[in-house]
XYZ file of C-alpha atoms in Angstrom:
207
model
C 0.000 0.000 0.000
C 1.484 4.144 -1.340
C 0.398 7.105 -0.544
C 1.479 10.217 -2.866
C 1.267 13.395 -0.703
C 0.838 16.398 -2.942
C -1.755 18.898 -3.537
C -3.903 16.034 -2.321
C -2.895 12.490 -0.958
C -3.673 9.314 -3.172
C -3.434 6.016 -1.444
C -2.820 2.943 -3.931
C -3.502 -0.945 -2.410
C -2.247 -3.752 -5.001
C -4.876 -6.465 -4.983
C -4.078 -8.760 -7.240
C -4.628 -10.062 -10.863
C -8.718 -10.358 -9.955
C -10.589 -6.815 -10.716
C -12.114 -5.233 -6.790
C -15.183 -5.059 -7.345
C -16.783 -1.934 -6.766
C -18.563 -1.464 -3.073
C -20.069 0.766 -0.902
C -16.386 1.065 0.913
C -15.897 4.471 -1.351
C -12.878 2.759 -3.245
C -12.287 3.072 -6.469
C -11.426 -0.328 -8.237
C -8.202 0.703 -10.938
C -5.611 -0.781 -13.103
C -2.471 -0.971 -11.622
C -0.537 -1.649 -14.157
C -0.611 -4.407 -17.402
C 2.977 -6.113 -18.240
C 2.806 -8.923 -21.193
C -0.887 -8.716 -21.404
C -1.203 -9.627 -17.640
C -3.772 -7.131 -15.486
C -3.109 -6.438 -12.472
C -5.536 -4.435 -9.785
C -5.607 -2.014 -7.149
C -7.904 0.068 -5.358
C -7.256 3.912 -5.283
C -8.592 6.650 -2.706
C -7.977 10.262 -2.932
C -7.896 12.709 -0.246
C -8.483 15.950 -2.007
C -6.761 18.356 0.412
C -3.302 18.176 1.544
C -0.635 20.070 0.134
C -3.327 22.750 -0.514
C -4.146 22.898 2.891
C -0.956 23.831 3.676
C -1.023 26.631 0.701
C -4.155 28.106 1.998
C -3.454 28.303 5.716
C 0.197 30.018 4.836
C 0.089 31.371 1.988
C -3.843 33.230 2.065
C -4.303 33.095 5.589
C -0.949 34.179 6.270
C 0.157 32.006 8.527
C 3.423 31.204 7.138
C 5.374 32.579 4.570
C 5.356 28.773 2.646
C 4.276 25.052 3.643
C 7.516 24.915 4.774
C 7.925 27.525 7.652
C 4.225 26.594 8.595
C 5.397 22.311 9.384
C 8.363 24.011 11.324
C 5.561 25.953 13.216
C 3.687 22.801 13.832
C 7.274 21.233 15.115
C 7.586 23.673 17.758
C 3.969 23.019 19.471
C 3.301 19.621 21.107
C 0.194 19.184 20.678
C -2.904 21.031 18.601
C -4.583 22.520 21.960
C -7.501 21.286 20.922
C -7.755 22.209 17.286
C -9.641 20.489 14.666
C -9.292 21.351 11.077
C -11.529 19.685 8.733
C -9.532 19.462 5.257
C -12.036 19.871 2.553
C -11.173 22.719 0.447
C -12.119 20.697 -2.386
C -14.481 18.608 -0.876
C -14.278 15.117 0.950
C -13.306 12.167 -1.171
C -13.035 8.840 0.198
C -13.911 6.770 1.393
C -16.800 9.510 2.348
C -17.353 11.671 -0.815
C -19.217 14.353 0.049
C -18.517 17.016 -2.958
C -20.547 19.712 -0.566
C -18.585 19.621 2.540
C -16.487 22.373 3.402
C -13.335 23.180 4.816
C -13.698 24.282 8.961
C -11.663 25.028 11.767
C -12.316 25.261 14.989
C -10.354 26.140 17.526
C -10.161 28.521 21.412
C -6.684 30.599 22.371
C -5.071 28.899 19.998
C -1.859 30.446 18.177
C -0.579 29.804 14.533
C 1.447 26.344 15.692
C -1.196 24.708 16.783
C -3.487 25.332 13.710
C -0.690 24.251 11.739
C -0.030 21.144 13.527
C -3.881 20.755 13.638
C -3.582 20.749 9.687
C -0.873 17.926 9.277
C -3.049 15.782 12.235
C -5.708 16.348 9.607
C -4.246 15.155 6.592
C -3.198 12.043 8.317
C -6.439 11.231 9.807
C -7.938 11.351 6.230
C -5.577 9.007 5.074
C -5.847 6.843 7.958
C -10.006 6.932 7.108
C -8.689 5.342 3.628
C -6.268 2.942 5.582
C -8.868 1.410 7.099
C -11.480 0.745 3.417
C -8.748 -0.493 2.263
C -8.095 -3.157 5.277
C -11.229 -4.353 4.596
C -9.614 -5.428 1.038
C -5.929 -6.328 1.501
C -3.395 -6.659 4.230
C -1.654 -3.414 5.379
C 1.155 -3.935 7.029
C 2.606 -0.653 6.341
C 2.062 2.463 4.404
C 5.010 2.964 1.875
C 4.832 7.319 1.141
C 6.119 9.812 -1.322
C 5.519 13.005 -2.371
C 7.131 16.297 -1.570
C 5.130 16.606 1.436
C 7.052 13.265 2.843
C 10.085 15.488 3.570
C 8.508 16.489 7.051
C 9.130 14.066 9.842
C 6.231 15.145 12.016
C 4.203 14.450 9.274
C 5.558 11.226 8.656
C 5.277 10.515 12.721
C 1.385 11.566 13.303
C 0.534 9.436 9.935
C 2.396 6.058 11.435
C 0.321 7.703 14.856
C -3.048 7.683 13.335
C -3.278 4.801 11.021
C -1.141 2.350 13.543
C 1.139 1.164 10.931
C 5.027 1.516 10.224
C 5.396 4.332 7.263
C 8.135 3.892 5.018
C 9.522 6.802 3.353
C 10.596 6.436 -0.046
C 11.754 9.133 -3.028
C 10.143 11.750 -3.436
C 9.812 11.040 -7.135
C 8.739 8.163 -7.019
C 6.079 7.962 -9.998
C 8.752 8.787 -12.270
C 11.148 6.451 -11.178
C 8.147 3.794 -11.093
C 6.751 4.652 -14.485
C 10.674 3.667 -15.522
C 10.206 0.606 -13.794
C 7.591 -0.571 -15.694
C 9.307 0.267 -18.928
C 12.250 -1.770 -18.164
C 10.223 -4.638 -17.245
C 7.647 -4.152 -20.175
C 11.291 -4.011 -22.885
C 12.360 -6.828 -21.178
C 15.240 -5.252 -19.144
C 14.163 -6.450 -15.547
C 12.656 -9.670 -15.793
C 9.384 -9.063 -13.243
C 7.374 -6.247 -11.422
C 8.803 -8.300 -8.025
C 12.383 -7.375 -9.437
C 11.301 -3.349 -9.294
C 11.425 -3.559 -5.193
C 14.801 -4.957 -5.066
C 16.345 -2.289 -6.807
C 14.218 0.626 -5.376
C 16.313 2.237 -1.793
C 14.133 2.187 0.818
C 14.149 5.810 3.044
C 13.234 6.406 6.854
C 11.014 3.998 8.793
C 8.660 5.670 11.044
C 6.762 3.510 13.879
């Protein structure tokens, strides 16, 4: 199981060479990828808000002068102080989809820090909603994450937190260097998919 953490965060579960089929978990059965005329499955759910959570609350709310400074700010709190921040800028998507919710925060005496760490404890809650649909599917024994947003260690520590799974960090580009993959096993040049993970460096552990 991936996550990509970007402008949104898009969990991907491998499920086999059998098509999911579609169910009221709000997971959306997809090809994962097709080598030699062989199919193989996943299912995908999208949180819609991450990075741009970040953007908004630093950027127009003027929080933080980027993403950046506003994660150190969360770093320097430890806790929230009761925040809650509700990331739907765009929306919920799954496993919930609801196109009209909307984007709250709500919070008492609390300063800039805590709103911003109230923002990353958001993002990984989402994805830990999505953790557990797709549980329901496949093993997870850990999430595997990239995606620029993967460069913040707090991040990285509420996610393994929340979901209560290991998170393994990865590159940061890692659909390029996975599309490539795929190539080299498609023109022959690695033998299998299972032959992709051997030669891919695994990054940071979080527990």
């Amino acid at each position: 199981v991936k996550a990509t953490y970007g402008t949104g965060v898009f969990v991907l579960a491998h499920v086999g060479e059998e098509p999911p089929a579609p169910g009221g978990d709000g997971l959306l059965p997809t090809v994962a990828w097709r080598v030699d005329g062989r199919t193989e499955y996943a299912l995908d759910g999208g949180v819609f808000t991450a990075g741009a959570l970040l953007e908004w609350l630093s950027r127009d709310l003027g929080l933080a002068d980027d993403p950046a400074e506003l994660a150190a700010l969360a770093a320097e709190v430890p806790d929230s102080h009761g925040v809650r921040l509700l990331p739907a800028l765009a929306g919920l998507g799954a496993p919930w989809w609801r196109p009209d919710a909307h984007g709250v925060i709500a919070t008492s005496g609390a300063r800039a820090g805590h709103v911003a760490r109230a923002a990353l404890e958001a993002v990984a809650w989402r994805v830990a909603d999505v953790l557990a649909a797709v549980a329901a599917h496949a093993p997870v024994e850990a999430l595997r994450v990239d995606g620029g947003m993967t460069r913040d260690p707090l991040l990285l520590q509420l996610q393994a937190d929340a979901a209560g799974l290991p998170v393994q960090r990865g590159a940061v580009d890692a659909t390029a260097a996975g599309s490539a993959a795929l190539a080299a096993v498609g023109a022959g040049v690695l033998g299998s998919v299972r032959e992709i993970g051997e030669r891919i460096p695994a990054g940071e552990r979080v527990e």
